[in-house]
Coordinates of C-alpha atoms in Angstrom, one line a residue:
M201 CA 48.1 90.7 143.1
C202 CA 46.7 88.7 140.2
R203 CA 47.4 86.6 137.1
I204 CA 47.0 88.1 133.6
F205 CA 46.7 86.6 130.1
G206 CA 45.5 87.5 126.7
Y207 CA 46.3 87.7 122.9
F208 CA 46.8 90.5 120.3
N209 CA 46.4 90.4 116.5
A210 CA 45.5 86.8 117.0
S211 CA 42.6 84.6 117.9
A212 CA 41.7 82.5 120.8
T213 CA 38.4 80.8 121.5
P214 CA 36.4 81.5 124.6
H215 CA 37.3 77.9 125.7
E216 CA 41.0 78.7 125.4
M217 CA 40.7 81.8 127.4
R218 CA 38.8 79.9 130.1
T219 CA 41.4 77.2 130.0
V220 CA 44.2 79.6 130.5
A221 CA 42.3 81.3 133.3
A222 CA 41.7 78.0 135.0
L223 CA 45.3 76.9 134.8
Q224 CA 46.4 79.9 136.9
R225 CA 43.4 80.4 139.1
H226 CA 45.4 79.4 142.1
G227 CA 47.2 82.8 141.7
G228 CA 43.9 84.7 141.5
P229 CA 41.0 82.8 143.1
D230 CA 38.8 85.7 144.0
A231 CA 37.6 86.8 140.6
T232 CA 38.1 86.4 136.9
G233 CA 37.6 89.2 134.3
M234 CA 37.8 89.3 130.5
S235 CA 37.4 91.8 127.7
R236 CA 37.5 90.7 124.1
A237 CA 37.1 92.3 120.6
P238 CA 38.1 91.2 117.1
G239 CA 41.8 90.7 117.1
W240 CA 42.5 90.9 120.9
G241 CA 41.5 89.7 124.3
L242 CA 42.6 90.6 127.9
G243 CA 42.0 88.4 131.0
N244 CA 42.7 88.4 134.7
N245 CA 42.5 86.2 137.7
R246 CA 42.4 88.4 140.9
L247 CA 43.9 87.8 144.3
A248 CA 42.3 90.5 146.4
V249 CA 44.8 92.3 148.7
V250 CA 43.9 96.0 148.5
D251 CA 40.3 97.2 148.4
L252 CA 38.7 93.7 148.6
D253 CA 35.4 94.9 147.2
G254 CA 36.8 97.0 144.3
G255 CA 39.5 96.2 141.8
E256 CA 37.5 94.8 138.9
Q257 CA 39.7 94.1 135.9
P258 CA 40.3 94.9 133.2
Y259 CA 40.7 98.4 134.7
G260 CA 39.1 101.0 132.5
R261 CA 36.7 98.6 130.9
G262 CA 34.5 100.4 128.5
G263 CA 37.0 103.3 128.1
P264 CA 39.7 104.0 125.6
V265 CA 42.5 102.4 127.8
Q266 CA 42.1 99.0 129.4
V267 CA 44.6 97.4 131.7
V268 CA 45.1 93.9 133.2
F269 CA 47.7 94.0 136.0
N270 CA 49.6 91.6 138.2
G271 CA 51.5 93.0 141.2
E272 CA 51.3 95.7 143.8
I273 CA 51.8 99.5 143.3
Y274 CA 52.9 100.7 146.7
N275 CA 52.7 104.4 145.9
H276 CA 49.1 104.2 144.5
E277 CA 47.7 106.6 147.2
E278 CA 50.1 109.3 146.2
L279 CA 49.4 108.7 142.5
R280 CA 45.7 108.7 143.1
R281 CA 45.9 112.1 144.8
R282 CA 47.9 113.5 141.9
L283 CA 45.6 112.1 139.2
E284 CA 42.4 113.3 141.0
A285 CA 43.9 116.8 141.2
L286 CA 44.4 116.6 137.4
G287 CA 40.7 115.9 137.0
H288 CA 40.6 112.1 136.7
V289 CA 37.8 110.1 138.4
L290 CA 39.0 106.8 139.8
P291 CA 36.4 104.1 140.5
D292 CA 37.8 102.7 143.8
R293 CA 40.9 102.6 146.0
C294 CA 42.5 99.5 144.5
D295 CA 46.1 100.1 143.6
G296 CA 45.8 99.1 139.9
S297 CA 42.9 101.4 139.3
V298 CA 45.4 104.3 138.8
L299 CA 47.0 102.7 135.7
P300 CA 44.6 103.8 132.9
A301 CA 44.7 107.4 134.1
L302 CA 48.4 107.4 134.7
Y303 CA 49.0 106.2 131.1
L304 CA 46.6 108.9 129.7
E305 CA 48.7 111.5 131.5
Y306 CA 52.2 110.2 130.8
G307 CA 52.0 107.8 127.8
E308 CA 54.5 105.1 127.5
E309 CA 56.7 106.6 130.3
F310 CA 53.9 106.0 132.9
T311 CA 55.9 103.1 134.4
Q312 CA 58.5 105.5 135.6
H313 CA 56.0 106.8 138.1
L314 CA 55.3 103.3 139.5
D315 CA 56.9 102.1 142.8
G316 CA 56.2 98.4 143.2
M317 CA 56.2 95.1 141.4
Y318 CA 54.2 94.4 138.3
A319 CA 53.6 92.8 135.0
L320 CA 50.9 94.5 133.0
A321 CA 49.2 94.6 129.6
L322 CA 47.5 97.8 128.5
L323 CA 45.3 98.2 125.4
D324 CA 45.0 101.7 123.9
T325 CA 42.1 101.9 121.4
R326 CA 42.3 105.7 120.7
G327 CA 44.1 105.5 117.4
E328 CA 43.1 104.0 114.0
V329 CA 44.2 100.6 115.2
P330 CA 44.5 99.3 118.8
R331 CA 48.0 99.3 120.4
L332 CA 49.1 96.9 123.1
L333 CA 51.7 97.8 125.7
L334 CA 53.4 95.2 128.0
A335 CA 55.6 96.2 130.9
T336 CA 57.5 94.6 133.7
D337 CA 58.9 96.0 136.9
H338 CA 62.5 97.2 137.3
I339 CA 63.9 93.9 138.6
G340 CA 61.6 91.1 137.5
M341 CA 59.5 90.3 140.5
K342 CA 56.5 89.7 138.3
P343 CA 57.2 87.6 135.2
L344 CA 55.3 87.6 132.0
Y345 CA 55.6 84.8 129.4
Y346 CA 54.7 85.2 125.8
R347 CA 54.6 83.6 122.4
W348 CA 55.3 85.9 119.4
D349 CA 54.6 84.6 115.9
E350 CA 56.8 86.7 113.7
A351 CA 55.1 85.5 110.4
D352 CA 51.6 86.5 111.6
R353 CA 52.7 89.2 114.0
A354 CA 50.5 87.6 116.6
L355 CA 51.0 87.5 120.4
W356 CA 49.7 85.4 123.3
F357 CA 50.8 86.0 126.9
S358 CA 50.3 84.8 130.4
S359 CA 51.7 85.2 133.9
E360 CA 52.6 81.5 134.1
L361 CA 54.1 79.2 131.6
P362 CA 51.8 76.2 132.2
A363 CA 48.8 78.5 131.6
L364 CA 50.3 79.9 128.4
L365 CA 50.3 76.3 127.1
G366 CA 46.6 76.5 127.3
F367 CA 46.6 78.5 124.1
A368 CA 46.5 76.2 121.1
G369 CA 49.8 75.6 119.3
T370 CA 52.0 77.0 122.2
G371 CA 55.0 75.0 123.6
G372 CA 55.2 72.6 120.7
R373 CA 59.0 72.9 120.2
L374 CA 61.6 72.1 122.8
R375 CA 64.7 74.2 122.7
E376 CA 67.3 71.4 122.1
S377 CA 70.0 73.3 124.0
A378 CA 67.6 73.9 127.0
L379 CA 69.0 71.0 129.0
D380 CA 72.5 72.4 128.7
A381 CA 71.2 75.9 129.7
Y382 CA 69.5 74.4 132.7
L383 CA 72.6 72.5 133.9
T384 CA 74.8 75.5 133.2
T385 CA 72.8 78.1 135.0
R386 CA 70.2 76.0 137.0
T387 CA 67.4 77.4 135.0
P388 CA 67.1 79.1 131.6
F389 CA 68.4 82.7 131.7
G390 CA 67.4 85.9 130.0
S391 CA 64.3 85.9 127.8
R392 CA 64.7 82.1 127.0
T393 CA 62.6 79.3 128.3
M394 CA 62.7 75.5 127.7
Y395 CA 60.6 76.1 124.6
E396 CA 61.6 77.6 121.2
D397 CA 58.3 79.5 120.9
V398 CA 58.0 80.8 124.5
A399 CA 60.0 83.8 125.9
V400 CA 59.9 85.8 129.1
L401 CA 59.7 89.6 129.0
E402 CA 62.9 90.7 130.7
P403 CA 62.9 93.0 133.8
G404 CA 62.4 96.7 133.3
T405 CA 61.1 96.2 129.7
T406 CA 58.4 98.0 127.8
W407 CA 57.0 96.2 124.7
V408 CA 54.7 98.2 122.4
C409 CA 52.9 97.1 119.2
A410 CA 50.1 98.3 117.0
L411 CA 47.7 95.8 115.7
G412 CA 49.4 94.0 112.8
G413 CA 52.7 95.8 113.2
E414 CA 56.2 95.0 114.5
P415 CA 56.8 95.4 118.2
R416 CA 59.2 98.0 119.7
V417 CA 61.0 96.6 122.7
R418 CA 62.9 98.8 125.1
R419 CA 64.8 98.0 128.3
R420 CA 64.4 100.9 130.6
P421 CA 67.6 102.1 132.3
A422 CA 68.4 101.1 135.9
D423 CA 68.0 103.7 138.7
V424 CA 70.9 106.2 138.8
R425 CA 73.6 105.7 141.4
D426 CA 73.1 107.7 144.6
E427 CA 76.6 108.9 145.4
R428 CA 75.6 110.4 148.8
I429 CA 75.8 107.1 150.6
T430 CA 79.1 105.9 149.4
Q431 CA 81.2 107.4 152.2
G432 CA 81.8 106.3 155.8
S433 CA 79.4 104.7 158.3
S434 CA 76.5 106.7 156.9
A435 CA 75.9 103.9 154.4
A436 CA 74.7 101.5 157.1
R437 CA 72.5 104.1 158.7
Q438 CA 70.9 104.9 155.4
V439 CA 70.4 101.3 154.5
R440 CA 68.7 100.7 157.9
H441 CA 66.5 103.8 157.5
T442 CA 65.5 102.9 154.0
L443 CA 64.7 99.3 154.8
R444 CA 62.7 100.3 157.8
S445 CA 60.6 102.6 155.6
E446 CA 60.1 100.0 152.9
V447 CA 59.2 97.2 155.3
G448 CA 56.6 99.5 156.8
R449 CA 55.1 100.3 153.4
L450 CA 55.0 96.6 152.4
L451 CA 53.2 95.6 155.6
V452 CA 50.1 97.7 154.4
A453 CA 47.3 95.4 153.1
D454 CA 43.6 94.7 153.6
V455 CA 44.4 91.1 154.3
P456 CA 46.6 89.3 157.0
V457 CA 50.4 89.7 156.5
A458 CA 53.1 87.2 157.6
L459 CA 56.9 87.1 157.6
I460 CA 59.1 84.3 156.2
T461 CA 61.9 83.9 158.8
S462 CA 64.7 81.5 157.9
G463 CA 67.0 82.4 160.8
G464 CA 69.6 84.0 158.5
L465 CA 70.5 87.7 158.4
D466 CA 68.3 88.9 155.6
S467 CA 64.8 87.5 156.6
S468 CA 65.7 88.1 160.3
L469 CA 66.3 91.8 159.6
V470 CA 63.1 92.1 157.8
T471 CA 61.3 90.4 160.7
A472 CA 62.9 92.7 163.3
L473 CA 62.0 95.9 161.3
A474 CA 58.4 94.6 160.7
A475 CA 58.0 93.9 164.5
E476 CA 58.6 97.6 165.2
Q477 CA 55.2 98.2 163.6
G478 CA 53.4 95.8 165.9
Q479 CA 52.9 92.0 166.5
V480 CA 53.9 89.8 163.6
H481 CA 53.5 86.2 162.6
T482 CA 56.7 84.4 161.5
F483 CA 57.0 81.1 159.5
N484 CA 60.0 78.8 159.3
I485 CA 60.3 75.5 157.5
A486 CA 62.3 72.4 158.7
Y487 CA 62.4 68.7 157.9
R488 CA 61.3 65.8 160.2
G489 CA 64.3 64.0 161.5
A490 CA 67.8 65.1 162.2
W491 CA 69.4 66.8 159.2
P492 CA 72.3 69.1 158.6
F493 CA 71.7 72.9 158.3
D494 CA 68.7 72.9 160.5
E495 CA 68.0 76.7 161.2
R496 CA 64.8 76.4 163.2
H497 CA 66.5 77.4 166.5
Y498 CA 67.9 80.6 164.9
A499 CA 64.5 81.4 163.5
R500 CA 62.8 80.8 166.8
E501 CA 65.3 83.0 168.6
V502 CA 64.7 85.8 166.1
A503 CA 60.9 85.4 166.5
E504 CA 61.2 85.5 170.3
R505 CA 63.2 88.7 170.3
A506 CA 60.6 90.2 167.9
R507 CA 57.8 88.9 170.2
A508 CA 56.2 87.3 167.2
V509 CA 53.7 84.5 167.0
H510 CA 56.0 81.8 165.5
H511 CA 54.8 79.0 163.2
Q512 CA 57.1 76.1 162.7
V513 CA 56.4 74.1 159.5
E514 CA 57.7 70.6 159.1
I515 CA 57.7 68.4 156.0
D516 CA 58.5 64.7 155.8
L517 CA 61.0 63.2 153.4
V518 CA 58.4 60.6 152.4
D519 CA 56.3 63.4 150.9
F520 CA 59.1 64.8 148.7
P521 CA 58.1 63.0 145.5
K522 CA 54.6 64.4 145.4
L523 CA 55.8 67.8 146.6
L524 CA 58.4 67.8 143.8
E525 CA 55.9 67.0 141.1
D526 CA 53.6 69.9 142.3
T527 CA 56.6 72.3 142.5
V528 CA 57.8 71.5 139.0
W529 CA 54.4 71.8 137.6
H530 CA 53.9 75.3 139.1
L531 CA 57.3 76.5 137.8
G532 CA 56.5 75.2 134.3
Q533 CA 60.2 74.5 133.7
P534 CA 63.0 73.1 135.7
N535 CA 64.8 75.0 138.5
S536 CA 67.5 73.0 140.2
D537 CA 67.5 74.9 143.5
P538 CA 66.4 72.3 146.1
I539 CA 64.8 75.0 148.2
A540 CA 62.1 75.3 145.5
L541 CA 60.4 72.3 147.1
S542 CA 60.5 73.8 150.6
T543 CA 59.4 77.2 149.2
Y544 CA 56.3 75.6 147.8
A545 CA 55.5 73.8 151.0
L546 CA 56.2 76.9 153.2
F547 CA 53.9 79.2 151.3
R548 CA 51.2 76.6 151.3
A549 CA 51.4 76.5 155.1
V550 CA 51.3 80.3 155.2
R551 CA 48.0 80.2 153.3
E552 CA 46.6 77.4 155.3
A553 CA 47.2 79.5 158.4
G554 CA 45.1 82.3 157.0
F555 CA 47.6 84.7 155.5
T556 CA 47.5 86.2 152.0
V557 CA 50.7 88.3 152.0
A558 CA 54.2 87.3 153.2
L559 CA 57.4 89.4 153.3
T560 CA 60.6 87.6 152.5
G561 CA 64.4 88.3 152.7
D562 CA 65.1 87.4 149.1
A563 CA 67.6 89.4 147.0
A564 CA 69.7 90.7 149.8
D565 CA 72.7 88.6 148.7
E566 CA 72.5 90.1 145.2
V567 CA 72.0 93.7 146.3
F568 CA 74.6 93.8 149.1
G569 CA 77.2 91.1 148.1
G570 CA 76.4 88.0 150.1
Y571 CA 77.4 85.0 148.1
E572 CA 80.6 83.1 148.7
R573 CA 81.1 82.9 144.9
M574 CA 81.2 86.7 144.8
R575 CA 83.8 86.9 147.6
V576 CA 86.0 84.2 146.0
A577 CA 85.7 85.9 142.6
A578 CA 86.7 89.3 144.0
E579 CA 89.6 87.9 146.0
R580 CA 91.0 85.8 143.1
A581 CA 90.7 88.8 140.7
A582 CA 92.6 91.0 143.2
A583 CA 95.3 88.4 143.3
G584 CA 95.6 88.3 139.5
A585 CA 94.2 84.8 139.3
D586 CA 91.5 83.4 137.1
W587 CA 88.2 84.0 138.7
S588 CA 85.6 83.3 136.0
T589 CA 85.9 79.5 135.7
G590 CA 85.2 79.0 139.4
Y591 CA 82.5 81.6 139.4
L592 CA 80.6 80.1 136.5
D593 CA 80.9 76.6 137.9
A594 CA 79.4 77.9 141.2
L595 CA 76.4 79.1 139.2
S596 CA 75.8 75.8 137.6
A597 CA 73.9 72.7 138.5
A598 CA 76.8 70.7 137.0
P599 CA 80.3 72.1 136.6
A600 CA 81.6 72.4 133.0
A601 CA 84.0 69.4 133.2
L602 CA 81.2 67.2 134.5
R603 CA 78.8 68.4 131.8
E604 CA 81.3 67.3 129.2
R605 CA 81.3 63.8 130.6
L606 CA 77.5 63.6 130.9
Y607 CA 76.7 64.6 127.4
T608 CA 76.7 62.4 124.4
D609 CA 79.0 63.3 121.5
A610 CA 76.1 64.5 119.4
Y611 CA 74.7 66.7 122.1
R612 CA 78.1 68.1 123.1
A613 CA 78.6 69.2 119.5
H614 CA 75.1 70.8 119.3
V615 CA 75.3 72.9 122.5
A616 CA 78.7 74.2 121.5
T617 CA 76.9 76.3 118.8
D618 CA 74.2 77.6 121.2
P619 CA 75.7 78.8 124.5
A620 CA 73.6 78.9 127.7
L621 CA 74.5 82.5 128.4
P622 CA 73.9 85.1 125.7
V623 CA 77.2 86.3 124.3
S624 CA 76.5 89.9 125.2
V625 CA 75.8 89.0 128.8
L626 CA 78.9 86.9 129.1
Q627 CA 81.0 89.6 127.5
D628 CA 79.8 92.2 130.0
L629 CA 80.4 89.8 132.9
L630 CA 84.0 89.0 131.8
H631 CA 85.1 92.2 130.2
G632 CA 82.5 94.9 130.8
P633 CA 83.0 98.2 132.7
G634 CA 83.8 98.3 136.4
T635 CA 85.6 96.0 138.8
V636 CA 85.1 92.3 138.9
L637 CA 82.8 92.6 141.9
E638 CA 80.8 95.4 140.2
R639 CA 80.4 93.2 137.0
V640 CA 79.4 90.2 139.1
T641 CA 76.9 92.2 141.0
R642 CA 75.4 93.6 137.8
F643 CA 75.1 90.1 136.4
E644 CA 73.5 88.7 139.6
L645 CA 71.0 91.5 139.8
E646 CA 70.0 91.9 136.2
H647 CA 70.1 88.3 135.0
R648 CA 70.4 85.6 137.7
L649 CA 68.1 87.1 140.3
P650 CA 65.0 87.4 138.1
A651 CA 65.4 84.1 136.3
Y652 CA 66.5 81.9 139.1
H653 CA 65.1 83.4 142.3
L654 CA 62.3 85.8 141.6
R655 CA 60.3 83.6 139.2
R656 CA 60.6 80.8 141.7
V657 CA 59.3 82.9 144.6
D658 CA 56.5 84.3 142.5
H659 CA 55.2 81.0 141.1
L660 CA 55.5 79.0 144.3
S661 CA 53.9 81.7 146.5
M662 CA 51.0 82.3 144.1
A663 CA 50.6 78.5 143.8
S664 CA 48.9 78.8 147.2
S665 CA 47.3 82.3 146.6
V666 CA 50.0 84.1 148.6
E667 CA 51.5 87.4 147.5
A668 CA 55.2 87.5 148.3
R669 CA 56.6 90.9 148.9
V670 CA 60.4 91.5 148.7
P671 CA 61.7 94.6 150.6
F672 CA 65.3 94.1 149.3
C673 CA 63.9 94.4 145.7
Q674 CA 62.4 97.8 146.3
R675 CA 63.9 100.5 143.9
S676 CA 65.2 102.6 146.8
V677 CA 67.0 99.6 148.4
V678 CA 68.5 98.4 145.1
A679 CA 69.7 101.9 144.3
L680 CA 71.5 102.0 147.7
G681 CA 73.1 98.6 147.1
R682 CA 74.3 99.6 143.6
A683 CA 76.0 102.7 145.0
L684 CA 78.2 100.8 147.4
H685 CA 81.9 100.6 146.8
D686 CA 83.5 97.1 146.7
H687 CA 84.9 97.3 150.3
Q688 CA 81.4 98.2 151.6
R689 CA 80.1 94.9 150.2
I690 CA 83.0 92.4 150.8
Q691 CA 86.3 92.9 152.6
G692 CA 88.6 90.7 154.7
G693 CA 86.5 87.6 154.0
Q694 CA 83.3 89.2 155.3
V695 CA 80.3 89.4 152.9
K696 CA 77.4 91.9 153.1
R697 CA 79.4 94.2 155.4
T698 CA 77.1 97.2 155.1
L699 CA 74.0 95.1 155.7
Y700 CA 75.5 93.4 158.8
A701 CA 76.4 96.9 160.1
A702 CA 72.8 98.0 159.4
A703 CA 71.5 95.0 161.4
A704 CA 73.7 95.6 164.5
G705 CA 71.6 95.9 167.6
L706 CA 68.5 94.6 166.0
L707 CA 69.1 90.9 165.9
P708 CA 70.4 88.3 168.5
D709 CA 74.2 88.1 168.6
R710 CA 74.1 84.4 167.6
V711 CA 72.4 85.3 164.4
L712 CA 74.8 88.1 163.5
S713 CA 77.9 86.0 164.3
R714 CA 76.8 82.7 162.9
P715 CA 78.6 81.3 159.8
K716 CA 76.7 82.0 156.6
Q717 CA 74.9 79.0 155.2
P718 CA 72.5 78.5 152.3
F719 CA 68.8 78.4 152.9
T720 CA 68.3 75.0 151.2
L721 CA 67.5 71.3 151.5
P722 CA 70.3 69.1 152.9
V723 CA 70.3 67.1 149.6
T724 CA 73.6 65.4 150.1
A725 CA 72.3 63.8 153.3
M726 CA 68.8 63.1 152.0
L727 CA 69.9 61.6 148.6
R728 CA 71.3 58.4 150.1
P729 CA 70.5 54.7 149.7
G730 CA 67.7 53.7 151.9
T731 CA 65.7 57.0 151.7
S732 CA 62.5 57.5 149.8
L733 CA 64.1 60.3 147.8
W734 CA 66.9 57.9 146.6
A735 CA 64.4 55.3 145.6
Y736 CA 62.3 57.9 143.7
A737 CA 65.4 59.2 141.9
R738 CA 66.5 55.7 140.9
D739 CA 63.1 54.9 139.6
L740 CA 63.0 58.0 137.3
L741 CA 66.6 58.2 136.3
T742 CA 67.0 54.8 134.7
L743 CA 69.4 54.0 131.9
D744 CA 66.7 53.6 129.3
R745 CA 64.9 56.8 130.2
I746 CA 68.1 58.9 130.2
A747 CA 69.4 57.4 127.0
A748 CA 66.1 57.8 125.1
S749 CA 66.6 61.6 124.5
G750 CA 70.1 61.1 123.0
R751 CA 71.4 64.0 125.1
L752 CA 72.8 62.3 128.2
D753 CA 75.1 59.3 128.5
G754 CA 73.0 56.9 130.7
R755 CA 76.1 55.1 132.0
A756 CA 77.7 58.4 133.1
V757 CA 74.5 59.2 135.0
D758 CA 74.4 55.7 136.6
G759 CA 78.0 56.4 137.7
L760 CA 76.8 59.4 139.7
F761 CA 74.5 57.1 141.7
T762 CA 77.4 54.8 142.4
A763 CA 79.7 57.6 143.5
Q764 CA 77.0 59.2 145.7
A765 CA 76.3 55.8 147.4
E766 CA 80.0 55.2 148.1
R767 CA 81.3 58.7 148.7
P768 CA 78.5 61.3 149.3
D769 CA 79.5 64.6 147.8
D770 CA 77.7 68.0 147.5
T771 CA 78.4 68.3 143.8
T772 CA 77.3 64.8 142.9
A773 CA 74.1 65.2 145.0
Q774 CA 73.3 68.5 143.3
V775 CA 73.7 67.1 139.8
L776 CA 71.5 64.1 140.7
W777 CA 68.9 66.4 142.1
A778 CA 69.0 68.6 139.0
L779 CA 68.6 65.6 136.7
L780 CA 65.7 64.4 138.8
V781 CA 64.0 67.7 138.6
H782 CA 64.5 67.8 134.8
E783 CA 63.1 64.2 134.5
V784 CA 60.0 65.2 136.5
W785 CA 59.5 68.2 134.1
E786 CA 60.0 65.9 131.1
E787 CA 57.4 63.5 132.4
Q788 CA 54.8 66.3 133.2
F789 CA 55.2 68.4 130.1
R790 CA 57.0 66.8 127.2
R791 CA 56.0 63.1 127.5
A792 CA 52.5 64.1 128.3
A793 CA 52.4 66.1 125.0
R794 CA 53.7 63.1 123.0
R795 CA 51.1 60.8 124.6
G796 CA 48.3 63.3 123.8
T797 CA 47.6 64.0 127.5
A798 CA 46.6 67.6 128.2
V799 CA 49.8 69.5 128.9
G800 CA 49.4 71.9 131.8
T801 CA 46.9 69.9 133.9
P802 CA 47.3 71.1 137.5
P803 CA 48.6 68.6 140.0
G804 CA 46.4 67.2 142.7
G805 CA 46.5 68.3 146.3
T806 CA 49.0 67.0 148.9
R807 CA 48.3 66.1 152.5
P808 CA 48.2 69.0 155.0
L809 CA 51.5 70.1 156.5
A810 CA 52.4 70.0 160.2
V811 CA 52.4 73.5 161.5
A812 CA 53.0 74.4 165.2
A813 CA 52.4 77.9 166.5

């Protein structure tokens, strides 16, 4: 697991390359490697997970193909045996060392042979001019940000957005519709970011360009449906068997591995399957004091059944302002999910306890149909009622009607011409092939999951030099989920029917029968008069600061505070939280740029967390 960066058909000073490396060294503290020549440069920060003494990047340095790589290739041993049988000599047993030889054998299709998570940059110098290939994994577990200058046909790229800003001239133009996109979908979707000149390479994408030429961008097809599992109870058995196999593979590392255990079905099932391989360490996060949605007792019950060493992490509400500033900085753009703050704190505790890898339960809801909004959409569609309005509002940080009231007249007119969701994506969601649940699942997997969840997990784990591994994102598991019929996902008010069936007998009955609840901060209870979070929000979201941008009506925002103080409400609290996160981002990135402060300066440390084993 690493961080990568570089440029192509462009220039960057050694100081810029060092700056970019420094800005994301938290994600790769063990080594830094660079390779440069006229017109191009490749760089890497390494987090050593496999073959701790090997793995020098760029891989293939000095040869015709050089690669910098962020991620894990879980089938690297199989690939190594195949490549060595073909006559290739590989320098070490690091997973990424197979990449140059694999490309030499299979060309641009080499990614089809990779089983894992990755974002990579490959330089091929065999032709008259060098060629650069960028590629991302099938579902977007490892992001890659880039700036493409169409006029000069120049490219700069990096694993993290704040680091990319270390290249001169990057991030100078805010996308004026970005606030609307953020409030509509909780973070920018697709290839867009908050900046006009910065994009994200979408999942399953291969980008190829010759020096000085135009890029070819290709979205690779999703895995083909496996019809063999779509009938009868065999689906649950096959899901359990496949998950057991994948969890076992993802536990393999040359460093200590932990489990994130929230107490819900998804992470608890991963924990139970991991414990079959031997003793595990589990981590759960909670908040000091008495708050709603406290899951620590469920997590402890799962850990006890798994005979795990359990680590209970606690954070204090008084620490939230500093934690939020650190969280927003590492994300590089706003993400309105309150759990982002807890995610950052939890992975920091994992690292402080001595672990470098952690398995999580993320993506099960998208793969197997676990969200309440999916259930409601399917049921309303079956009844012939409108389902899309409620579904889209459930995705948002602020429902459409409330956004209308919050925007100024000028901003409302502007965003009407630049919708938050790309037209093609919205058309597929509303009118594409398949049932409503199939279309919603496709949208959740291909668009919302990578943008909203996986980037957050990647950035906030690597902020503390922890590699997050996601069994539910493995290609074999995703293929099984995609093959399910609607009734195997949701029926009779029950979500994730096949996954619950797969977990039967492996988890405590209380965990299997408990009502589903989100893994999140109890923001409605915490954002109340008298709390430190309320005071912090009031200090940042003042009338003058809100009105200065000309996008939001300051009086309307002030009215949200009044409503929350008098009649606490989940929707109002979520909107205030989202606006607070956006204001923190504005302060750290945009206002800093206008003041001449170095944009992308890492935050300082926070005090140690309370962790009990």
